[in-house]
Structure formats: structure tokens, C-alpha cells
Coordinates of C-alpha atoms and ligand atoms in Angstrom, one line a residue:
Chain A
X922 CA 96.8 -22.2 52.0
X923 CA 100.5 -22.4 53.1
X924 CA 103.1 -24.4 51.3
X925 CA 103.5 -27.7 53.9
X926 CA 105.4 -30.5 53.8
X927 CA 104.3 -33.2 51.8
X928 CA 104.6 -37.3 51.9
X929 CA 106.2 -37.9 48.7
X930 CA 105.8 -41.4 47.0
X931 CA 107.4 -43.4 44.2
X932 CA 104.8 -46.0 42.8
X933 CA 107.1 -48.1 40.1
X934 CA 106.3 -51.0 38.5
X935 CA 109.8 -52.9 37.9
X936 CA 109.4 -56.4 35.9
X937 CA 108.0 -57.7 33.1
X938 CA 104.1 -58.0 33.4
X939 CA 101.9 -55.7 31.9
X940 CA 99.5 -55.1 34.5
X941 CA 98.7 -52.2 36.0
X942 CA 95.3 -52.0 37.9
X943 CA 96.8 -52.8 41.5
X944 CA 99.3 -49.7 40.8
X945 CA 97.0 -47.6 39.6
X946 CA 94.5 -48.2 42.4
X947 CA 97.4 -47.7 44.8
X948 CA 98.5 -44.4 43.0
X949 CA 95.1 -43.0 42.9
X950 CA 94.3 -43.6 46.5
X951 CA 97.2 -42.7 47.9
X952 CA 97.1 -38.6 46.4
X953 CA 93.5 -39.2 47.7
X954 CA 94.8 -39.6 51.1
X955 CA 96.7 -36.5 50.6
X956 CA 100.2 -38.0 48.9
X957 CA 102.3 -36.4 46.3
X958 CA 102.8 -39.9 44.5
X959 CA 105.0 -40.2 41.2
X960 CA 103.6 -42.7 39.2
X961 CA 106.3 -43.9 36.4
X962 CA 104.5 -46.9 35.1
X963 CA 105.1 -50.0 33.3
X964 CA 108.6 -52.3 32.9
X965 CA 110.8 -50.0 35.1
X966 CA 114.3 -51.0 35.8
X967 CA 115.9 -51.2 39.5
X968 CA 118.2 -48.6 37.9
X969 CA 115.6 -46.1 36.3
X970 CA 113.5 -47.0 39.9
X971 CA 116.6 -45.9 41.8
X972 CA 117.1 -43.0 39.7
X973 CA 113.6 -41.0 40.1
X974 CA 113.3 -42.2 43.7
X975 CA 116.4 -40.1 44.7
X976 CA 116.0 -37.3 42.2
X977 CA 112.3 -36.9 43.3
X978 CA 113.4 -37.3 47.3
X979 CA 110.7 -39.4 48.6
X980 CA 109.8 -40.7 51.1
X981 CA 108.6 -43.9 50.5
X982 CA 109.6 -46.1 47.3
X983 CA 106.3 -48.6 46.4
X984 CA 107.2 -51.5 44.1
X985 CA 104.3 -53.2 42.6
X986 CA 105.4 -56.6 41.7
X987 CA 102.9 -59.6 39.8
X988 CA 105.8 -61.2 38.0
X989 CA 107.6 -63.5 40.6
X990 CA 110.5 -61.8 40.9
X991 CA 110.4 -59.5 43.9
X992 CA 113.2 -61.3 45.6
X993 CA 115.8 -60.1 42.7
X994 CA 114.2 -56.7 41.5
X995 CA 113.6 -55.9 45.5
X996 CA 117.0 -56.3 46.0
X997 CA 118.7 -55.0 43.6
X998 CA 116.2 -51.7 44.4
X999 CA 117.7 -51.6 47.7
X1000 CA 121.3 -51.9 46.8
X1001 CA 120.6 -49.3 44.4
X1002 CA 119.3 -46.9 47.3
X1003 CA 121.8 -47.8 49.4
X1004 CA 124.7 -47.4 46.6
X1005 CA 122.7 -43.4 46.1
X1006 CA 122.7 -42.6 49.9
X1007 CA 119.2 -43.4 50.1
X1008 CA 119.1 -46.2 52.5
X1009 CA 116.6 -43.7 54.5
X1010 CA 114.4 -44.5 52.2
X1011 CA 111.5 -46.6 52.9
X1012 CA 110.5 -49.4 50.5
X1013 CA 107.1 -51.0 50.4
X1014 CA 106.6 -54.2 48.4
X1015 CA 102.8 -54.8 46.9
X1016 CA 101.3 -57.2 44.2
X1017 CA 101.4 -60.9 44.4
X1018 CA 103.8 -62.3 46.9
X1019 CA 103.8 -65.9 48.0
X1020 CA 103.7 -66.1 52.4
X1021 CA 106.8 -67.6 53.0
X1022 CA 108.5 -64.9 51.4
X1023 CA 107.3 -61.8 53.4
X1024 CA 110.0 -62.3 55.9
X1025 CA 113.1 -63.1 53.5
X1026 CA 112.0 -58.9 52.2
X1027 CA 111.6 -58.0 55.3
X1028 CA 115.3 -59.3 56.3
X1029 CA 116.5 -57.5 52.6
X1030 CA 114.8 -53.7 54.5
X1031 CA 111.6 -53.7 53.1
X1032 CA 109.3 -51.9 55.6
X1033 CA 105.9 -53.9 54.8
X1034 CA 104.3 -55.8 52.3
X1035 CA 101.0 -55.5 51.0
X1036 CA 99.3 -58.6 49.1
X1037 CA 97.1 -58.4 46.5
X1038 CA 93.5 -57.2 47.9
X1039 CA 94.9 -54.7 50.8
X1040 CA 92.7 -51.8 51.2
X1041 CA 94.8 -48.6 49.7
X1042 CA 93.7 -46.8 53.4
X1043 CA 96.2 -49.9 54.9
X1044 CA 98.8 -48.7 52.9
X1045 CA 98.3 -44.8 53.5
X1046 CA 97.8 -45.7 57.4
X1047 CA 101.3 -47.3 57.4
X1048 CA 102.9 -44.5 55.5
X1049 CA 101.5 -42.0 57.6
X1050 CA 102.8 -43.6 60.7
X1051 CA 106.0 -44.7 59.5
X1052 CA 107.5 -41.5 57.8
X1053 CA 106.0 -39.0 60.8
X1054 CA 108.3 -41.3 63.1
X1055 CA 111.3 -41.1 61.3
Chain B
X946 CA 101.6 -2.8 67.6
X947 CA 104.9 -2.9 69.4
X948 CA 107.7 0.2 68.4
X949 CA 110.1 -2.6 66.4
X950 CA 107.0 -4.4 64.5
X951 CA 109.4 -4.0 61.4
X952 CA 112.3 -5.0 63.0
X953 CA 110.8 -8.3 63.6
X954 CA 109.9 -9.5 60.4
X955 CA 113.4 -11.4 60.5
X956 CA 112.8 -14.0 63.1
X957 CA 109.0 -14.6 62.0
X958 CA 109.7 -17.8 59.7
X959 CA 112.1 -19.2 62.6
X960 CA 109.1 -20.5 64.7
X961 CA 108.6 -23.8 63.3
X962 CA 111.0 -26.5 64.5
X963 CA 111.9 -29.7 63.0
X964 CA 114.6 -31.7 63.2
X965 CA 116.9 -31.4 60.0
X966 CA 118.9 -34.6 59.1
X967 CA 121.1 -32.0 57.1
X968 CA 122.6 -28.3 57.7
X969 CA 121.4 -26.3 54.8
X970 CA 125.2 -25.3 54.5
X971 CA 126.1 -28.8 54.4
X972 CA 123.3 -29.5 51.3
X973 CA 124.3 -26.0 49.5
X974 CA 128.0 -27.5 49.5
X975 CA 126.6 -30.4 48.1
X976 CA 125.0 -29.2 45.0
X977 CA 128.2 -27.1 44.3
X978 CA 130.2 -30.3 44.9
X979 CA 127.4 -32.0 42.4
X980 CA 126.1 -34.4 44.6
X981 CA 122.4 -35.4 43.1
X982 CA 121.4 -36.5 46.4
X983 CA 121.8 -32.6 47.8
X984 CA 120.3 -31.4 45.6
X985 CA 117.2 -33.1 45.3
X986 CA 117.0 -32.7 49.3
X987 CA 117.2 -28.7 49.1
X988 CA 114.7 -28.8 46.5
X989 CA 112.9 -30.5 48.9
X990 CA 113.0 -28.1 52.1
X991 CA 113.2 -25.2 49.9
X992 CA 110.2 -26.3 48.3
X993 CA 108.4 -26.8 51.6
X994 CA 109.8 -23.3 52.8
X995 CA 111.4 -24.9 55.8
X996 CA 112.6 -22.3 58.2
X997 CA 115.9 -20.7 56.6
X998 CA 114.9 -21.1 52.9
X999 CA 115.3 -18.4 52.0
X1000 CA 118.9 -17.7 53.9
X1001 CA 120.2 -20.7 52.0
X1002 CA 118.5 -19.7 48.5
X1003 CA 121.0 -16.3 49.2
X1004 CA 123.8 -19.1 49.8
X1005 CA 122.6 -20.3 46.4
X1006 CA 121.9 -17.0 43.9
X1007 CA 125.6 -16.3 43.7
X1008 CA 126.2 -19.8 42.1
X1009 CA 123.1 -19.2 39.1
X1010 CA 123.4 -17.3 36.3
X1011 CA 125.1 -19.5 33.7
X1012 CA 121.5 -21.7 33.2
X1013 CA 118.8 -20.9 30.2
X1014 CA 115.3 -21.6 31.3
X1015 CA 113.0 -22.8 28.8
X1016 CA 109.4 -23.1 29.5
X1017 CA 107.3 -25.8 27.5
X1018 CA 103.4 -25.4 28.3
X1019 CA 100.1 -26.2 26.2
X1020 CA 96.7 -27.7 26.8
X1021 CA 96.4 -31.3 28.3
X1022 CA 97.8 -34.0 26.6
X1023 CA 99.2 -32.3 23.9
X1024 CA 102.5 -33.6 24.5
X1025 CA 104.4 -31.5 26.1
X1026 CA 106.3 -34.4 28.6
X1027 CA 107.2 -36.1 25.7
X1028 CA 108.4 -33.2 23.5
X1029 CA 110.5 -32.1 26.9
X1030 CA 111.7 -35.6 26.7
X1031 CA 113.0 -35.8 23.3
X1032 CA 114.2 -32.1 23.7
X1033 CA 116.6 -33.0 26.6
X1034 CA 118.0 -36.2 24.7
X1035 CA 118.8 -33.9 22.3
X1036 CA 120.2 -31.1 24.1
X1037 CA 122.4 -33.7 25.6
X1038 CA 123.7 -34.9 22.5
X1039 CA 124.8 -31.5 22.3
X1040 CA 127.0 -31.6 25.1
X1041 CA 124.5 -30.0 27.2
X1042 CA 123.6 -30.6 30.9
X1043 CA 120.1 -30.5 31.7
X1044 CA 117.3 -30.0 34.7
X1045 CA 113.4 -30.5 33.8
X1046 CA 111.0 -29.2 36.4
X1047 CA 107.3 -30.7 35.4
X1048 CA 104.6 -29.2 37.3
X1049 CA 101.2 -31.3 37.9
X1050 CA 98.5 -29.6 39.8
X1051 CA 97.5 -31.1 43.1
X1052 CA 93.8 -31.8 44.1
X1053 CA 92.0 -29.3 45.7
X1054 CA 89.9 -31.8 47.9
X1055 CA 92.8 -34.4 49.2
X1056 CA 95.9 -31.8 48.9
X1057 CA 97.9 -34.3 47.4
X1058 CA 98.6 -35.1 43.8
X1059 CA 99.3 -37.8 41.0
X1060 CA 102.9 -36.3 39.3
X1061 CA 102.3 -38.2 36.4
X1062 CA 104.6 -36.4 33.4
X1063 CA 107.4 -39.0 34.2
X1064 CA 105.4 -41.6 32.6
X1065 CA 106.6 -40.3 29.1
X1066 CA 109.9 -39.5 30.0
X1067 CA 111.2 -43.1 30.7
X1068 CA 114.2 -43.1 28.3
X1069 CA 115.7 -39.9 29.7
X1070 CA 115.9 -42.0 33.6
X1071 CA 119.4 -43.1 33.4
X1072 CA 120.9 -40.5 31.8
X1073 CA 123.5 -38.7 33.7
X1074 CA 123.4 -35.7 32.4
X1075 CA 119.7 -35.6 33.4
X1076 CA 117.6 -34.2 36.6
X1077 CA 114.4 -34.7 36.5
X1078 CA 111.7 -33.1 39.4
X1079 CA 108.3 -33.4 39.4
X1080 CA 106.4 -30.9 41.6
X1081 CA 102.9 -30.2 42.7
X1082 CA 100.8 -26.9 42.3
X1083 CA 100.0 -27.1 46.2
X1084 CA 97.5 -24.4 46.0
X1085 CA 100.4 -21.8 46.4
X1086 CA 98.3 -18.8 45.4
X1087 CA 101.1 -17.1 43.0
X1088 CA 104.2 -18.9 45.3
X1089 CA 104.2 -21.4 42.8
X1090 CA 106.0 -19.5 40.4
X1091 CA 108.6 -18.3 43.0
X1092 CA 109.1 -21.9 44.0
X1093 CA 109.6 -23.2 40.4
X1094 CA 112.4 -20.1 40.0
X1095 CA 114.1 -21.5 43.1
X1096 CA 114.2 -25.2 41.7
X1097 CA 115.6 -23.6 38.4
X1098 CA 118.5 -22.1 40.8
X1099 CA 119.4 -25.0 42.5
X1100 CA 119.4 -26.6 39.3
X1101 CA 121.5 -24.1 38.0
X1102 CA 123.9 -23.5 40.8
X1103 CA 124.4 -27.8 40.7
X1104 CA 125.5 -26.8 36.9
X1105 CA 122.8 -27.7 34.7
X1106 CA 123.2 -25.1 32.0
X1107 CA 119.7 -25.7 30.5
X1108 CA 116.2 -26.2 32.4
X1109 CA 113.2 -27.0 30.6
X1110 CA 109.9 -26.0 32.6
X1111 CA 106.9 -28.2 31.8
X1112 CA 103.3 -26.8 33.0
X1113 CA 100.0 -27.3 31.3
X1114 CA 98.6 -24.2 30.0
X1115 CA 95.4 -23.4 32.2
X1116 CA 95.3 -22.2 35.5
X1117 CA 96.9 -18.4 35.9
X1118 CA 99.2 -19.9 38.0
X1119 CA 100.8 -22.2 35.8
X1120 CA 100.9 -18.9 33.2
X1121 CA 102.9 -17.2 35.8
X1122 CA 105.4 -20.0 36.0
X1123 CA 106.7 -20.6 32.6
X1124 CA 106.5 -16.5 32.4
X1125 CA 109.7 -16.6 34.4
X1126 CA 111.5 -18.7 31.7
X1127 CA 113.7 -17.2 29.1
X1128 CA 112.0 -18.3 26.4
X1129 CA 108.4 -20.2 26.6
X1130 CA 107.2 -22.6 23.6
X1131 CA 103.2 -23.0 23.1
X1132 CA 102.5 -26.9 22.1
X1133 CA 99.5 -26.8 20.1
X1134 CA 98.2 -30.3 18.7
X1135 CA 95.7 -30.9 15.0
X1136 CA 92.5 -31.4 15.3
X1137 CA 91.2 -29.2 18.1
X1138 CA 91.2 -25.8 16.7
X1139 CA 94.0 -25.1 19.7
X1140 CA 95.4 -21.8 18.7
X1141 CA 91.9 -19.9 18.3
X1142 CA 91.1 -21.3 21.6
X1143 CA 93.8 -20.7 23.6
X1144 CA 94.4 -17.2 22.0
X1145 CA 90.9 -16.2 23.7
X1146 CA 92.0 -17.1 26.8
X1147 CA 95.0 -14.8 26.6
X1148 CA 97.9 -17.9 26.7
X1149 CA 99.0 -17.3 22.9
X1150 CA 100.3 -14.7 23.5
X1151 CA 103.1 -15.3 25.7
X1152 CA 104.8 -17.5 23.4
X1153 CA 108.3 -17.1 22.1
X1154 CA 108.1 -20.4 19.7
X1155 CA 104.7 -22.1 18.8
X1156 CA 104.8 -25.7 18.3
X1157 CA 102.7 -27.5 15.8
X1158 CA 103.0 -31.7 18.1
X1159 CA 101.5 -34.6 16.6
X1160 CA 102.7 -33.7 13.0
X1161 CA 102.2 -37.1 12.1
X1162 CA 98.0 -37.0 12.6
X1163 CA 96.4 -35.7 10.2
X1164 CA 95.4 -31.9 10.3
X1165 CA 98.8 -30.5 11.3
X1166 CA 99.2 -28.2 8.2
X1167 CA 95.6 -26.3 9.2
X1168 CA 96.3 -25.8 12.6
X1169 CA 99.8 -24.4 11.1
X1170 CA 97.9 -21.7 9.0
X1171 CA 95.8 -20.9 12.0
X1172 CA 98.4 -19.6 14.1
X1173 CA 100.4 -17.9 11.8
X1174 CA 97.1 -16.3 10.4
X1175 CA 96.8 -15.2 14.4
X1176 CA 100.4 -14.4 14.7
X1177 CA 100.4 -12.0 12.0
X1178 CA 97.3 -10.3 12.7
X1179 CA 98.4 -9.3 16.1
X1180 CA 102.0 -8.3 14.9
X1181 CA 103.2 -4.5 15.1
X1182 CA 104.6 -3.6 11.9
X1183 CA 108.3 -4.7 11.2
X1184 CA 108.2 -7.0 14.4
X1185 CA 109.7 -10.5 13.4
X1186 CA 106.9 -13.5 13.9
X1187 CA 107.9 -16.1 16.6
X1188 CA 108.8 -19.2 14.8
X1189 CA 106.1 -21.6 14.2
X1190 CA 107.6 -25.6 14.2
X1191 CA 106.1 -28.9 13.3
X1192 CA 107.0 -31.9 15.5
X1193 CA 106.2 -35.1 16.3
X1194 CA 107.9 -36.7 19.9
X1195 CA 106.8 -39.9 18.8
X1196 CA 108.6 -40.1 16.0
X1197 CA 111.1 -37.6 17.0
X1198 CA 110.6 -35.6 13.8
X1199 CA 111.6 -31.7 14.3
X1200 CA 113.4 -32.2 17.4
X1201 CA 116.6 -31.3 16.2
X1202 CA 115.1 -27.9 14.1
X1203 CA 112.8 -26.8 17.4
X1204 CA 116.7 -27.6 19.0
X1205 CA 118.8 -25.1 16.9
X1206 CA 115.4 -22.7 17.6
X1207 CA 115.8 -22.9 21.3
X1208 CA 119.1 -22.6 21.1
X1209 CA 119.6 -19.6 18.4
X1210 CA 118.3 -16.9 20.4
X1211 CA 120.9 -14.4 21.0
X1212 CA 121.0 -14.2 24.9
X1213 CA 121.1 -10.1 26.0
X1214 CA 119.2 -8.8 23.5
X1215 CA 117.4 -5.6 24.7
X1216 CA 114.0 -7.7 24.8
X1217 CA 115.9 -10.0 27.0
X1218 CA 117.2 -6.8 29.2
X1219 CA 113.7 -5.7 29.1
X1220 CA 111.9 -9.2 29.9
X1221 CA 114.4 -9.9 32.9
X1222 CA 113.8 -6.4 34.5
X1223 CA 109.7 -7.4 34.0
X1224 CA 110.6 -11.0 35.9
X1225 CA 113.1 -9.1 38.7
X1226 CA 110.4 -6.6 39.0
X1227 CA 107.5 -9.5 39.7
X1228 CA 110.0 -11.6 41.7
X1229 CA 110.8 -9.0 44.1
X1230 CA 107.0 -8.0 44.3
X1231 CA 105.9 -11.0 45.1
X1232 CA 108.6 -12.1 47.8
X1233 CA 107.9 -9.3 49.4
X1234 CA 104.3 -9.3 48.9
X1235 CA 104.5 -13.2 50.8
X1236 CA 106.6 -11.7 53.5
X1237 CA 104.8 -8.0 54.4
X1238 CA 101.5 -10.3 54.3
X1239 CA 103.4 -13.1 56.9
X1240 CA 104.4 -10.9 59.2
X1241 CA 101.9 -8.6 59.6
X1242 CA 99.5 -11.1 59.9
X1243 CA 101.4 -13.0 62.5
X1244 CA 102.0 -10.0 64.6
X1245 CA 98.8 -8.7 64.1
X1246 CA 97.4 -12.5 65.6
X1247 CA 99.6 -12.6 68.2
X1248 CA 99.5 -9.3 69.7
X1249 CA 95.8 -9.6 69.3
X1250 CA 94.7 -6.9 67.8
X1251 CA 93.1 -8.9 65.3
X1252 CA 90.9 -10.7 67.5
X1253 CA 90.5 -7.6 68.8
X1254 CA 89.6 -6.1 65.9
X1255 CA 87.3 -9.1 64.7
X1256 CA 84.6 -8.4 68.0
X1257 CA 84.6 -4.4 67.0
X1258 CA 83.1 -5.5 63.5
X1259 CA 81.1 -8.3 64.9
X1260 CA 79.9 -6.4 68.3
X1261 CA 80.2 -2.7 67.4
X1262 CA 79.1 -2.9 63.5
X1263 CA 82.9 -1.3 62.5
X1264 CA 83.5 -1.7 59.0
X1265 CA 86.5 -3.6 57.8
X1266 CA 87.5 -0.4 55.5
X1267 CA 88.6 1.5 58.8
X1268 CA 90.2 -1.3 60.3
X1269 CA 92.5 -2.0 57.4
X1270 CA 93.4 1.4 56.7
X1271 CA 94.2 2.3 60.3
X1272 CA 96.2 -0.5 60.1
X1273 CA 97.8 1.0 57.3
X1274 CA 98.2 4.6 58.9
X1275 CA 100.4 2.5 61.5
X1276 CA 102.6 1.1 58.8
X1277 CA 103.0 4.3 56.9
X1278 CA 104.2 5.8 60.0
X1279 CA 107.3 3.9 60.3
X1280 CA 107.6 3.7 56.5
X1281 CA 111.2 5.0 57.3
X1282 CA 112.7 1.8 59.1
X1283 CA 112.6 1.0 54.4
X1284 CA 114.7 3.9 53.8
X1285 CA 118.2 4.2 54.3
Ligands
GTP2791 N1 100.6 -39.3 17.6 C1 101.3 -38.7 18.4 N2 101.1 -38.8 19.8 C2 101.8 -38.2 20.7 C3 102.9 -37.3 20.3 N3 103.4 -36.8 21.4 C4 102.8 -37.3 22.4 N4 101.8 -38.1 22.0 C5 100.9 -38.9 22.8 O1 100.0 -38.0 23.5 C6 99.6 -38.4 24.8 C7 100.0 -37.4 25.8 O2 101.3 -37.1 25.8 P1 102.1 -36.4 27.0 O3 103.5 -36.2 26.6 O4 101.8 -37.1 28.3 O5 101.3 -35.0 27.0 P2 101.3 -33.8 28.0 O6 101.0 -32.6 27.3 O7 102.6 -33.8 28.8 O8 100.1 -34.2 29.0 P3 99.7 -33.6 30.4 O9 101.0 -33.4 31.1 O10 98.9 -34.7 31.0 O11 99.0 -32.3 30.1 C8 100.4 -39.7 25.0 O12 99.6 -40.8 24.7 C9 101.5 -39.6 24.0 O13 102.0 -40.8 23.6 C10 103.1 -37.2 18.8 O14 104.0 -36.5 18.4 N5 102.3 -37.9 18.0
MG2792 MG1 102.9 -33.9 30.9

């Protein structure tokens, strides 16, 4: 087989909670669909998210949020991004995320948000198409 | 075959197009000027051998040369991400600056891979003084271990002075990548009889340091006797033994001793001269081994001879011996476009 370009993805879980099913599912479907994904894990910081995201070079940052504060911790990944040269980027937003909020993240950059119960093929399906038109 | 079938290995890996958000000259400046982002995009497009790789790996070579390369490697779990962890905290206390490669194999079925080695090396994130790169096996057939060399130069040529190389100690391939390190350690963990195993499957051996991990389970002390039982039955009389180190990464016991071990080693020693013309020897084998195979194959395709070739065998019964050593005869014939 020849080395080929690969869709590189971040899966971080930034925030407090402890769970980590929906990440793991996500992770684990996502190199079934043919992904190099980085999975980092629990309690990551926008900082230490930032950090990996650029020195990995992917493509697409997921942030798997249950704690309520994807507004703050989505925003402070994107400044971070931005602040690294990285606003190329994409950022994806899963977890638990209340309706009226989905446009605020959109307006912040992020490129979709998934809510808890999305099929991981939705996610790979909009990776796929995204990063092959960028 | 055409008259200049040599001639035209050059432009073979130019075919593929894709639009490039960055010269390569423009990302080589940038890890000499230090710029993270740079580098981590030329690991990238070197990594997926985008057309001109290897044009700006020569940009790069002249910039390497000051970086040791440490390989870490051992059977599953036994700790090796988090040893590599705790190693580069303390390197850095040291003053050093330091690049870890960590290699993950990918799935055979989907292509694509879980790089999971990060998950233990959480502390080391916001370091500055820190790169961190997980890669993928990718079914490379052998290329892997040129691909983890070219990582180490960029690395190196960005001016990390020390690269630790993390692979798990099974597949040949992942033997052939920390062989191109300078010095390799073997993490062996209690309880699981490690040493005799591994030394049957021909991985012992390799090692410059063995590593006793998990020193703070019970059974470290047993495993300890094992190896250097092993170590001193295969030794040639008057050789020194490798050193043998207890550690424990989490309790970050023995760091600092498997540290001053790492870092004792007298560089240029004559097993060093020797073991660097053994890696120049493979690494130029096995470029051009990628290359001679590339471009035949692709000249052979597109001329179509080989299709040709294929419906002699199929239609006319002649065996694939003649065919590949007529090919052969052709080569040989113009074996002197090497000289000179
Ligand atoms: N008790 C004990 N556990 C350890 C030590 N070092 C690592 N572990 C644990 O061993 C498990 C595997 O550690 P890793 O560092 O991921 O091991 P690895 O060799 O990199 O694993 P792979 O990359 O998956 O082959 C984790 O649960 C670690 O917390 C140690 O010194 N003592
Ligand atoms: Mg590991």
C-alpha cells in the first residue's frame, strides 16, 4: 500500500466531567471510517487542546463537551487556534448542547455541532466533505 | 522501454497535483526560524510523501546533525508513553530541548488509526520546550522507518537536540524504526516473564539499556535477574553488559538515573561509527529500493509492457521467471547511466 494522505483528527475532552463514552464512541468510529484520530482524553485545557491540535496538524479539532460550558472552553479553543495560526482549522462541537446555543458556536467558527445520540457515520460524513473542499 | 528510462526516474513523483497552501521553501524557513506551526505542517507533507519531499528533506539534512535519537520500545502497555513522558520532563530540566515521535499502528481493515500514546503524556502539553507527534504505521512496508528518520530531522533541524522514539515492540516494522535511533531502551514490566519472551522473538537483543517499569508492583526484582541472567549468557567475553534500570513512571522513581544513562554514552565511539555506517547503509538501501521499485513499475505500466507482459503469462503459459529477468537484462544494460 502507498503512504496517502490521511484526515487527521483531535478528539479532546476540555472541562470538568468525567465522562467519556460519547468520546470514545466518536474516537473509535471515526479511525473505523478510516481517520487518524488523536484521542487525549479526560480534563484537557483549551491550552493543552490548542497545543496537540497544532503540533499534531489536523485537520479537524472535535471537542466533546457534557459540562455546560462549551460557550467559554469553545471559545477560548478558537482564540487559541487563531493566536497559533491555526484558524484553518476546523472545530467540531459534540456532547450535550442546549438548541438555542448551536448558532451563538456557530457565529464563534465552529463548523457543526453534533448532539448527544448523532450517529458517528454523521460525523465522518461531514468531515469527509468538509476537509476534501478546503 | 524507451532509451532514457533512467533518466526519467526524476520527474516520476511530480505527477500528483495538489494545491499547497505553503511552498516547501517557505515551511523549511520556518522550522529554521522555529516556528512550531512549520514544522508540524512539513511533518505532515513529508510524511504523506507529497510530490517534492524528498527535494525539501535535502533542504533539511544540512540543518540535522546536532540531535540524539533515543528509541523507547517494549510490549503493550508496559509503559513506555509514560516513561517517555517523565524522561522528557526531565531532560528538560536539564536544559534540554526535546521532540517525541510515538508511533501507533493503524488498522489494517479501515486504514485509519486511534494515536492513543498522548493519553499519558498530558503534563508534558504546555511545555515549550516540548514537540510532541503522534504518527500511524500506515502499512508502509519498511517506509515507516524512513518516515520516522525524516520526522527526527525536522525535529532536529527545528533544534530539538534530543528525540525520544516511542514504538511498541512487535511488528518487524516497528523493530526497524527504533533500530535507527542512537541508542534504544527495552521496557520490560514484573509479572509476565517479559525478557524470556521477547528474547525468543529476537527484540532483546537490540537493546542498548533494559528497563525494569512498574518497579513499584511486586515482582520487579525477578524479572531483574532474568535479564541480566539472559544478558550475560549471550555476552562475548570482556564485552560490558548494557545497563539494566528499575523504574517506575508513576511514581517517577529512576527517572533521573535511566537520565544520566541516556545521557552518559560517549557519542563517536567506534560502535557508534560502526552502528551509523549499519543505519546509512539501510537508509540508502531502502530509499533507493522505494525509488528503483516506483519507477520501474510506473514506466513499466505506462508504456505497457506490463499489461503486455501479464496476457503472455495468462495467454501464452510464459513464466514470470523470464519476464522478470528479461526485465532485468534491460536494466543491466544501461547499468552505466549509475557510474560516473
Ligand atoms: N503501577 C504502575 N503502572 C504504570 C507505570 N507506568 C505506566 N503504568 C500504567 O500502565 C498503563 C499503560 O501505560 P502506557 O504508558 O500507556 O504504556 P505503553 O507501553 O505506552 O502502552 P502502549 O503504547 O499502548 O503499548 C497505564 O495504565 C499506566 O498508568 C508504573 O511505573 N507503575
Ligand atoms: Mg504508548
Amino acid at each position: 500500500m502507498e503512504p496517502e494522505s490521511k484526515i487527521r483528527v483531535l478528539i479532546a475532552k476540555p472541562g470538568l466531567d468525567g465522562h467519556e463514552r460519547g468520546a470514545h464512541v466518536v474516537a473509535y468510529g471515526l479511525r473505523d471510517a478510516g481517520f487518524e484520530v488523536i484521542y487525549t482524553g479526560l480534563r484537557q485545557t483549551p491550552r493543552q487542546i490548542v497545543n496537540t491540535a497544532i503540533q499534531e496538524d489536523v485537520d479537524v479539532v472535535g471537542l466533546s463537551i457534557l459540562c455546560g460550558a462549551h460557550l467559554s472552553l469553545t471559545q477560548m479553543v478558537i482564540n487559541g487556534l487563531k493566536e497559533g495560526g491555526a484558524e484553518d482549522i476546523l472545530v467540531l462541537v459534540g456532547g450535550i448542547v442546549p438548541e438555542e446555543d448551536i448558532p451563538r458556536l456557530k457565529e464563534m467558527g465552529v463548523g457543526e455541532v453534533f448532539t448527544a445520540g448523532t450517529p458517528v457515520s454523521a460525523v465522518s460524513n461531514f468531515i469527509r466533505a468538509a476537509v476534501s473542499a478546503s | 522501454m524507451t532509451e532514457n528510462f533512467f533518466l526519467r526516474f526524476m520527474d516520476i513523483h511530480i505527477k500528483k497535483t495538489k494545491t499547497a497552501d505553503h511552498s516547501w521553501e517557505s515551511l523549511v524557513a520556518g522550522v529554521q526560524a522555529r516556528n512550531i506551526r512549520a514544522m508540524a505542517r512539513l511533518i505532515t507533507r513529508v510524511e504523506n510523501r507529497e510530490p517534492g519531499w524528498k527535494e525539501a528533506m535535502k533542504a533539511v539534512y544540512p540543518l540535522t546533525g546536532s540531535a540524539r535519537i533515543f528509541g523507547i520500545t517494549g510490549s503493550p502497555g508496559a509503559g513506555k508513553s509514560s516513561l517517555t513522558c517523565e524522561i522528557a520532563e526531565e531532560l528538560v530540566k536539564r536544559g534540554h530541548q526535546v521532540g517525541i515521535i510515538a508511533v501507533d499502528p493503524s488498522s489494517p481493515f479501515s486504514g485509519g488509526a486511534l494515536l492513543g500514546d498522548r493519553l499519558r503524556m498530558k503534563k508534558i502539553f504546555t511545555m515549550k520546550e516540548i514537540f510532541i507527534r503522534s504518527m500511524a504505521t500506515r502499512g508502509m512496508l519498511g517506509g515507516l522507518s524512513q518516515a520516522a528518520r525524516d520526522v527526527a530531522r525536522i525535529m532536529d533541524a527545528f533544534g530539538k537536540d534530543i528525540i525520544l522514539i516511542e514504538t511498541v515492540g512487535v511488528g518487524q516494522d516497528e523493530i526497524e524504526v527504533v533500530k535507527t535511533a542512537d541508542r534504544v531502551m527495552m521496557v520490560c514490566i514484573p509479572g509476565q516473564g517479559d525478557g524470556i519472551q521477547a528474547l525468543k522473538a529476537g527484540v532483546m537483543e537490540i537493546a542498548d539499556i533494559y528497563i525494569i517499569n512498574k518497579a513499584d508492583l511486586p515482582g520487579a526484582d525477578e524479572v531483574m535477574a532474568d535479564i541480566c541472567a539472559m544478558l550475560n549468557l549471550s555476552s562475548q567475553n570482556g564485552q560490558a553488559l548494557p545497563p539494566v534500570l528499575k523504574t517506575s513512571a508513576l511514581k517517577n522513581q529512576g527517572i533521573s538515573e535511566l537520565a544520566d544513562s541516556l545521557l552518559s554514552h560517549p557519542a563517536g565511539s567506534s560502535k557508534d561509527t560502526l552502528r551509523r555506517e549499519i543505519q546509512a547503509r539501510e537508509e540508502i538501501l531502502s530509499l533507493m529500493e522505494n525509488d528503483v521499485f516506483r519507477a520501474i513499475r510506473s514506466r513499466w505500466e505506462q508504456s505497457g509492457a506490463l499489461t503486455a507482459e501479464v496476457r503472455k503469462m495468462v495467454e501464452e503459459n510464459k513464466d514470470p521467471y523470464s519476464i522478470v529477468s528479461e526485465l532485468l537484462q534491460q536494466i543491466d544494460g544501461k547499468a552505466d547511466l549509475f557510474s560516473s
